[in-house]
Short mmCIF file of C-alpha atoms and ligand atoms in Angstrom, two decimals:
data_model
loop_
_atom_site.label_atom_id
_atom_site.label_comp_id
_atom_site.label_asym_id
_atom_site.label_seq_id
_atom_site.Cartn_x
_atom_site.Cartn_y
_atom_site.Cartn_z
CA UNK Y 208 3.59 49.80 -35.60
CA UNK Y 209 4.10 53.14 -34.46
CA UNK Y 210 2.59 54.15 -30.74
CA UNK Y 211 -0.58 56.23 -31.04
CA UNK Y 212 -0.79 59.33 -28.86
CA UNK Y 213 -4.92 59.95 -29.12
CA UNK Y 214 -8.06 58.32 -29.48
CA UNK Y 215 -9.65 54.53 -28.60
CA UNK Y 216 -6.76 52.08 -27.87
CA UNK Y 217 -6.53 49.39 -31.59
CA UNK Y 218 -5.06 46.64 -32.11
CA UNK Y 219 -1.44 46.37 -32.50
CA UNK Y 220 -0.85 49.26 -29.75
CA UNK Y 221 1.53 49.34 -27.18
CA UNK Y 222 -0.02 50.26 -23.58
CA UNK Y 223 0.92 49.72 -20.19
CA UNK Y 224 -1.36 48.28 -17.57
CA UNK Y 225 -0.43 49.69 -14.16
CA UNK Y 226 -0.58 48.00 -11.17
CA UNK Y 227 0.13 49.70 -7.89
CA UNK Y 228 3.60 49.23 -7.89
CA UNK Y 229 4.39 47.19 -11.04
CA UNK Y 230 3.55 47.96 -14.44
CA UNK Y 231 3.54 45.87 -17.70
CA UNK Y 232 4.37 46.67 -21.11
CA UNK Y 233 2.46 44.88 -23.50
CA UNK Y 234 1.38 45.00 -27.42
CA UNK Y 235 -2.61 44.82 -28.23
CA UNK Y 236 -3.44 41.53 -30.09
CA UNK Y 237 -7.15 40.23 -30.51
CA UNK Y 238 -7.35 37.11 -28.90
CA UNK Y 239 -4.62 37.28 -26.81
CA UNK Y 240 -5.06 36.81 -23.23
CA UNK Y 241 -2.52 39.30 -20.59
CA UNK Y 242 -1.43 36.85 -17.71
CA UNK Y 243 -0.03 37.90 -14.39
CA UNK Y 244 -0.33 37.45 -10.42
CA UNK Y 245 -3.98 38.58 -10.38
CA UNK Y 246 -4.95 35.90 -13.33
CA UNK Y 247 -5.91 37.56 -16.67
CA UNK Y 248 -7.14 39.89 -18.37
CA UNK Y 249 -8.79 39.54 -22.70
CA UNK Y 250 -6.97 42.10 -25.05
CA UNK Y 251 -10.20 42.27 -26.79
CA UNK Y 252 -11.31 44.17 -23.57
CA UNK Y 253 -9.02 46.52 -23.87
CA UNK Y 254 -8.97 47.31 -27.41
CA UNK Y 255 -11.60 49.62 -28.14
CA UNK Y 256 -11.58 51.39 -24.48
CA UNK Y 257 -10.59 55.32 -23.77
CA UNK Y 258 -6.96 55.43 -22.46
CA UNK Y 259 -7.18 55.78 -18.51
CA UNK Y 260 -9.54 53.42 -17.83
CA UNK Y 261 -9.50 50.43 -15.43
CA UNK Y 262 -9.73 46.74 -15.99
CA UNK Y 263 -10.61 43.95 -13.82
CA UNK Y 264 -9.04 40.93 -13.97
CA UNK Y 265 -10.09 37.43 -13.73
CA UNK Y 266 -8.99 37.84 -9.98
CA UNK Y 267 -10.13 40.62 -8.71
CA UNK Y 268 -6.96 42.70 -9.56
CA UNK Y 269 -7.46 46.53 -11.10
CA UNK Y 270 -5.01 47.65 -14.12
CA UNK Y 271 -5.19 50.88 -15.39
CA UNK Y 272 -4.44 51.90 -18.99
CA UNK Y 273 -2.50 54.18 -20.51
CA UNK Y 274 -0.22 54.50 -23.40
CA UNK Y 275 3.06 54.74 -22.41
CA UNK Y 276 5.21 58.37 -22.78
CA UNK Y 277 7.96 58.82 -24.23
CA UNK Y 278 10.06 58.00 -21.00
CA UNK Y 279 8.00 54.66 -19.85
CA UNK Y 280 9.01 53.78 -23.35
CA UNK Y 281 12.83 54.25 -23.47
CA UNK Y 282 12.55 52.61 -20.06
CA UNK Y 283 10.81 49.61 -20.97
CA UNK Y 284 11.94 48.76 -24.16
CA UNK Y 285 14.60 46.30 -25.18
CA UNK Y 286 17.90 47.68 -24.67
CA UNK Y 287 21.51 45.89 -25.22
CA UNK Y 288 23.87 48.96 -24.31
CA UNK Y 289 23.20 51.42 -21.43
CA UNK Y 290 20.05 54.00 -22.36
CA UNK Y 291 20.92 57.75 -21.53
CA UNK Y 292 18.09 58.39 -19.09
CA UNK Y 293 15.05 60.63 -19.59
CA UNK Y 294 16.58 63.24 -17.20
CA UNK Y 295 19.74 63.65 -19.08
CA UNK Y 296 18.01 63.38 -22.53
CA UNK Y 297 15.73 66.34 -21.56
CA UNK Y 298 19.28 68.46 -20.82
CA UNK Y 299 20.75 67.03 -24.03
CA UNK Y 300 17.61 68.77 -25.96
CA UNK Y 301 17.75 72.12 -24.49
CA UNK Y 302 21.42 72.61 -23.78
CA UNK Y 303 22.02 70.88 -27.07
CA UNK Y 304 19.16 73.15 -29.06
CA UNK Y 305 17.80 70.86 -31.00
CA UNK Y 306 15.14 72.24 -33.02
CA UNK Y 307 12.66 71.79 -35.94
CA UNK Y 308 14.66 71.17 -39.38
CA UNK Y 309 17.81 70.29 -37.71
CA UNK Y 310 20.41 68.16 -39.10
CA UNK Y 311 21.73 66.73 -35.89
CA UNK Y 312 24.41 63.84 -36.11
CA UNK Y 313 24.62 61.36 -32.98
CA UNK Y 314 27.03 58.33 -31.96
CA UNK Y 315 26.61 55.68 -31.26
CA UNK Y 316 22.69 54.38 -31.41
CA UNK Y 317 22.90 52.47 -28.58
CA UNK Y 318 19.45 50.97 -28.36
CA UNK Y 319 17.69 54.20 -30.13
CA UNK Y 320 16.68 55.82 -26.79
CA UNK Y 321 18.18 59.15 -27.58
CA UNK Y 322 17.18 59.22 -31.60
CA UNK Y 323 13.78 58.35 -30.79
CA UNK Y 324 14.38 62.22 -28.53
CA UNK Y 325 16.22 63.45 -31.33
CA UNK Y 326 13.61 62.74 -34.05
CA UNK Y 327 10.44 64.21 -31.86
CA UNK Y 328 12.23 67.34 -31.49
CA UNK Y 329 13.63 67.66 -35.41
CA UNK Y 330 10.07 66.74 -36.73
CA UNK Y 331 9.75 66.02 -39.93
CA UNK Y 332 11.84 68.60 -42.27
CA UNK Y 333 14.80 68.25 -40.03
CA UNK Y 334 17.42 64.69 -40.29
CA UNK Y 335 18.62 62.55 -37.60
CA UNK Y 336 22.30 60.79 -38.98
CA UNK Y 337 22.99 57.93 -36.46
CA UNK Y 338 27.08 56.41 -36.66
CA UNK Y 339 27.16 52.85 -34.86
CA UNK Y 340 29.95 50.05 -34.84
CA UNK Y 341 28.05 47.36 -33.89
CA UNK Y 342 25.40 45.83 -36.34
CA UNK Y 343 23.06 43.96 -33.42
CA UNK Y 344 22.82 47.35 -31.40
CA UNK Y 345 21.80 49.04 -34.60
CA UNK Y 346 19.16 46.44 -35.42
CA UNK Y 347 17.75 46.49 -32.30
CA UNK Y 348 18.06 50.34 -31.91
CA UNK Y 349 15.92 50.57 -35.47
CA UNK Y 350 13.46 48.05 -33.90
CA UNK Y 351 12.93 50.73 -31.21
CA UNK Y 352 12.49 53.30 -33.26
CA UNK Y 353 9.74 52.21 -35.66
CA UNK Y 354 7.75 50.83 -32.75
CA UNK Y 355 7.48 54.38 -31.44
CA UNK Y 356 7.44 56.22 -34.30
CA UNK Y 357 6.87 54.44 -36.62
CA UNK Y 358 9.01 54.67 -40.06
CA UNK Y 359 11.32 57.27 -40.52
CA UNK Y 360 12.78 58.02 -44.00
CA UNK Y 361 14.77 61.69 -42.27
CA UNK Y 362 16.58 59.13 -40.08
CA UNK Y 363 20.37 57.67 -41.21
CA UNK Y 364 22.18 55.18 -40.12
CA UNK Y 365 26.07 54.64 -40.55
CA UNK Y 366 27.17 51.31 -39.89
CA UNK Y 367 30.62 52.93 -39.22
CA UNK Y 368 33.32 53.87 -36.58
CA UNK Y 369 33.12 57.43 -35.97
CA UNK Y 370 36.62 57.59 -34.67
CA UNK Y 371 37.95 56.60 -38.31
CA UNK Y 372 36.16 59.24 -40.38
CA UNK Y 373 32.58 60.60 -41.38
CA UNK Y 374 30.80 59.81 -44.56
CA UNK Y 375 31.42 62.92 -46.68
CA UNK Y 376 27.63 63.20 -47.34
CA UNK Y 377 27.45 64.25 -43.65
CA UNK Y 378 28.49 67.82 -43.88
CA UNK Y 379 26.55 70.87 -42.77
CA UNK Y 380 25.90 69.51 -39.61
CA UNK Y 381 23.78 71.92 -36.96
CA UNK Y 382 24.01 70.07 -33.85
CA UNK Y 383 25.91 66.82 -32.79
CA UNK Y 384 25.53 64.54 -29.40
CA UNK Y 385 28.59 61.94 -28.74
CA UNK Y 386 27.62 59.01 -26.55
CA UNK Y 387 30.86 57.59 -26.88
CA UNK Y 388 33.52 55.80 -24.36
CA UNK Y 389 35.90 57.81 -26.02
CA UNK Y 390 34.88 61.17 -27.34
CA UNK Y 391 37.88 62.97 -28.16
CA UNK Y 392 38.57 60.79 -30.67
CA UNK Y 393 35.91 61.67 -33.00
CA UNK Y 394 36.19 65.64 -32.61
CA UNK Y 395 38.74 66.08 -35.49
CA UNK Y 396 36.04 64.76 -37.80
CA UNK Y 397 33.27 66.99 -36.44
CA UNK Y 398 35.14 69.57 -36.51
CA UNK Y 399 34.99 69.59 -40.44
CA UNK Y 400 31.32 68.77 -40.50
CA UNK Y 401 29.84 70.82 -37.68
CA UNK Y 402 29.11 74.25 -39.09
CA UNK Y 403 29.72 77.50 -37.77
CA UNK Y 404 27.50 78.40 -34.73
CA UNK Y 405 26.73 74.30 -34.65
CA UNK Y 406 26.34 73.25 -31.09
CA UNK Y 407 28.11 69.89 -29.94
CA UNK Y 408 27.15 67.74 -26.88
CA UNK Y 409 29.07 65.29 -25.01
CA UNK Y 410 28.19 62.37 -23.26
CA UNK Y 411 30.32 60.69 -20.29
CA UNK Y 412 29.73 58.38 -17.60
CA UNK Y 413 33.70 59.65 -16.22
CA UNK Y 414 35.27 63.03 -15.26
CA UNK Y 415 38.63 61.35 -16.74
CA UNK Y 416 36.28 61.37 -19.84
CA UNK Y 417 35.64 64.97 -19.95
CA UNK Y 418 39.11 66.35 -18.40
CA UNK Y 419 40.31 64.58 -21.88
CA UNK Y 420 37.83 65.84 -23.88
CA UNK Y 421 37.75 69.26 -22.76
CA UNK Y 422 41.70 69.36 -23.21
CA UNK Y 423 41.30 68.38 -26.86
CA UNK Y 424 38.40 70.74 -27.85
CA UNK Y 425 41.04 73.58 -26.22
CA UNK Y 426 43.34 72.79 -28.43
CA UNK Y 427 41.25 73.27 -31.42
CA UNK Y 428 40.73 76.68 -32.84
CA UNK Y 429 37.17 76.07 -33.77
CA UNK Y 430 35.55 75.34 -30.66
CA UNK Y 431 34.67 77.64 -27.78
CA UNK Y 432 32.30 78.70 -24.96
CA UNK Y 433 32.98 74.65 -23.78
CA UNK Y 434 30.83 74.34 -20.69
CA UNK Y 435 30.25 70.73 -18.47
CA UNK Y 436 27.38 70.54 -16.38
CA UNK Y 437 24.92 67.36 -14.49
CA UNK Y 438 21.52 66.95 -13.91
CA UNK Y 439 20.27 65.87 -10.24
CA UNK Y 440 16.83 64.95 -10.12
CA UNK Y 441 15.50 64.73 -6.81
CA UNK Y 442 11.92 62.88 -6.62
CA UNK Y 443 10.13 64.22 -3.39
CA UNK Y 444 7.32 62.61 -0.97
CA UNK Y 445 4.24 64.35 -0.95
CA UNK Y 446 2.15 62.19 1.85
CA UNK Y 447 0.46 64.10 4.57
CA UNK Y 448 2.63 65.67 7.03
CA UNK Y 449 5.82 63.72 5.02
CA UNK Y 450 7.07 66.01 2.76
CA UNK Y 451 10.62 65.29 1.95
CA UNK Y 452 12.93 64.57 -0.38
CA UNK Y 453 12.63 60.48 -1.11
CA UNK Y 454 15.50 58.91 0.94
CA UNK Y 455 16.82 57.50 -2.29
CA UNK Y 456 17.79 58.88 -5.39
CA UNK Y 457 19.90 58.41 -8.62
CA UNK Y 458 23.07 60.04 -7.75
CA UNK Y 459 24.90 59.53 -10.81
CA UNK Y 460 24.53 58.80 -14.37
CA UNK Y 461 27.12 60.97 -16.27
CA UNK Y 462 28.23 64.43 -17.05
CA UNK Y 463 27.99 66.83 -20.31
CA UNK Y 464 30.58 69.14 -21.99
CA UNK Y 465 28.90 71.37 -24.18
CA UNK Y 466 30.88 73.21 -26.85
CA UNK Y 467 30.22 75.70 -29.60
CA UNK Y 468 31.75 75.78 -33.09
CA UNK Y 469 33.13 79.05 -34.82
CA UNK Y 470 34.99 79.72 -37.90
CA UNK Y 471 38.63 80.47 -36.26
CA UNK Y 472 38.75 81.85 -32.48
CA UNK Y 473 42.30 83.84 -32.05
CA UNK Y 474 41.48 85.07 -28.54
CA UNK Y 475 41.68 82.46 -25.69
CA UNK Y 476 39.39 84.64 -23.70
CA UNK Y 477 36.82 82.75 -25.33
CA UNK Y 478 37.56 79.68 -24.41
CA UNK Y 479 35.52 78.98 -21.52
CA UNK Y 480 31.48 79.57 -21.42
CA UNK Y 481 29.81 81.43 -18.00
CA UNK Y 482 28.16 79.25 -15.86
CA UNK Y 483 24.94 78.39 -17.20
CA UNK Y 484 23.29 79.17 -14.02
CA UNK Y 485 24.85 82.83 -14.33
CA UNK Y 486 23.59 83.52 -18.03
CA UNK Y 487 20.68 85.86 -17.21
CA UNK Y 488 22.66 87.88 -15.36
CA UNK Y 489 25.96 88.40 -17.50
CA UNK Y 490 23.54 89.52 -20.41
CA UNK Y 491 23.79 92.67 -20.61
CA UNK Y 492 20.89 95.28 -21.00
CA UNK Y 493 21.27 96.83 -24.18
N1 LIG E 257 22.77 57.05 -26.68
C1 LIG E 257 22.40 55.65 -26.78
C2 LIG E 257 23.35 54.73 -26.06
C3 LIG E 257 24.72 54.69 -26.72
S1 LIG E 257 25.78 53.49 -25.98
C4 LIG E 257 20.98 55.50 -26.23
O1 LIG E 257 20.43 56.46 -25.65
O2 LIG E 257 20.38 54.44 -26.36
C5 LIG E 257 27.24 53.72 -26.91
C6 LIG E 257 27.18 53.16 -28.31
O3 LIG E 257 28.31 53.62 -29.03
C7 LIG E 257 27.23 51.63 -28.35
O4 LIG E 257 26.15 51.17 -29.10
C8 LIG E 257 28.55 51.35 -29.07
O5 LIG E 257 28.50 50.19 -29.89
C9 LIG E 257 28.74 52.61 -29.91
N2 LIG E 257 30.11 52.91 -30.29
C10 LIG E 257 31.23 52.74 -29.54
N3 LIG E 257 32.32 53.16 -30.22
C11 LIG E 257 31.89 53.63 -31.41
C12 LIG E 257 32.54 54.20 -32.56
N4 LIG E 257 33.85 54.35 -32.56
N5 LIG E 257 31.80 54.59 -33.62
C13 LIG E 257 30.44 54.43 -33.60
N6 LIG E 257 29.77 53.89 -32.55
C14 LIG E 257 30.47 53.49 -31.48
#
């Protein structure tokens, strides 16, 4: 069952039912009954209504209804290894230019929360390939994925290390994201299947991760302009005269190296990419 974006909420739907500062997750049956603190609420009243409406329960309490996004979804669902968070996945996208058509290649699949990204942005003439060791990640990963989208056939999955080789079939790849503990491993093997102009992006929770990782895509030829960057995203107050920055925030999930492929470089000068933040200005006017 794939999540619905429009129309009346039917059965079989995932919504969430907000509560001031909990929320719940739950699949539309008929019949089923929704327990929680406040008593309960019938799915059968909530099939059928307009998405952002409110619900009383048994109790007294109010829920209000809406399907979740994408990011209430990768947050919520069931995950067994560690999710790359909505924050990082929207840098991953743009950084990583993922566009309509694309054959992007990604390891591992973790619990799906960056395919799901991955096929949204592709759409439906472009191919997500997915390489994962472990069988139970990939399962559950799949499970993910068809209750969002629903079925894919322009997704892939290789039940495979990527640090031993890639499936021949996999060549003419446009864009590749590693989530990998260790990346470097795997770049001799996308270097023959990333094409020219491809764009890879790393993953890592560890500088010690990227100071390796950078080393070994400078000692290849073939890649260039290798940039690392992080996302901070700082959630502010807005209450009356309080308006601040929250006191807490999430100060760390991990960092990106982003690298470009190119048929042979011979000049080092190319090695390094300008600072993203300085882009506009180095272009020059021509
Ligand atoms: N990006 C994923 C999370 C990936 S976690 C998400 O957003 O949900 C890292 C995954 O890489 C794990 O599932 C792990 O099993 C897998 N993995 C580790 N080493 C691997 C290898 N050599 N080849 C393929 N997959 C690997």
């Amino acid at each position: 069952m794939k999540i619905r974006r429009k129309g009346k909420l039917s059965e079989g739907e995932w919504v969430i039912l907000w509560e001031s500062k909990r929320r719940y997750l739950i699949q539309l049956e008929k019949d089923k009954i929704f327990h929680y603190h406040k008593g309960y609420v019938q799915h059968n009243d909530i099939i059928g209504l307009e998405e952002g409406s409110i619900i009383k329960s048994s109790h007294g309490g109010n829920l209000l209804v809406l399907r979740p996004t994408y990011a209430d979804y990768i947050l919520e669902m069931p995950r067994g290894a560690q999710i790359i968070y909505p924050k990082d996945i929207g840098t991953i996208l743009i950084w990583g230019d993922i566009y309509p058509g694309a054959r992007v290649l990604e390891a591992g699949i973790g619990s799906g929360a960056l395919t799901i990204a991955l096929l949204q942005a592709v759409g439906e003439t472009g191919v997500v390939i997915s390489y994962e060791i472990r069988e139970d990640f990939a399962k559950r990963a799949l499970t993910n994925i068809e209750n969002f989208l629903g079925r894919r056939d322009n997704h892939i999955l290789r039940l495979k290390d990527i640090y031993q080789e890639i499936d021949e079939e996999d060549k003419d790849i446009d864009r590749v994201i590693l989530d990998l503990p260790e990346p470097w491993r795997a770049i001799k093997h996308i270097d023959k299947v990333l094409r020219p102009g491809g764009i890879l992006v790393i993953y890592m929770p560890t500088i010690l991760q990227v100071q390796k990782t950078v080393e070994t895509l400078e000692s290849f030829k073939s890649f260039t302009l290798v940039e690392t960057i992080e996302t901070l995203l700082r959630p502010w107050q807005i209450e009356g005269l309080s308006i601040r920055p929250y006191h807490r925030m999430v100060a760390h999930t991990a960092f990106l190296t982003i690298a470009r492929k190119v048929i042979i470089k011979e000049e080092s000068i190319f090695q390094k990419a300008l600072p993203s933040v300085e882009t506009e200005e180095n272009f020059e006017p021509n």
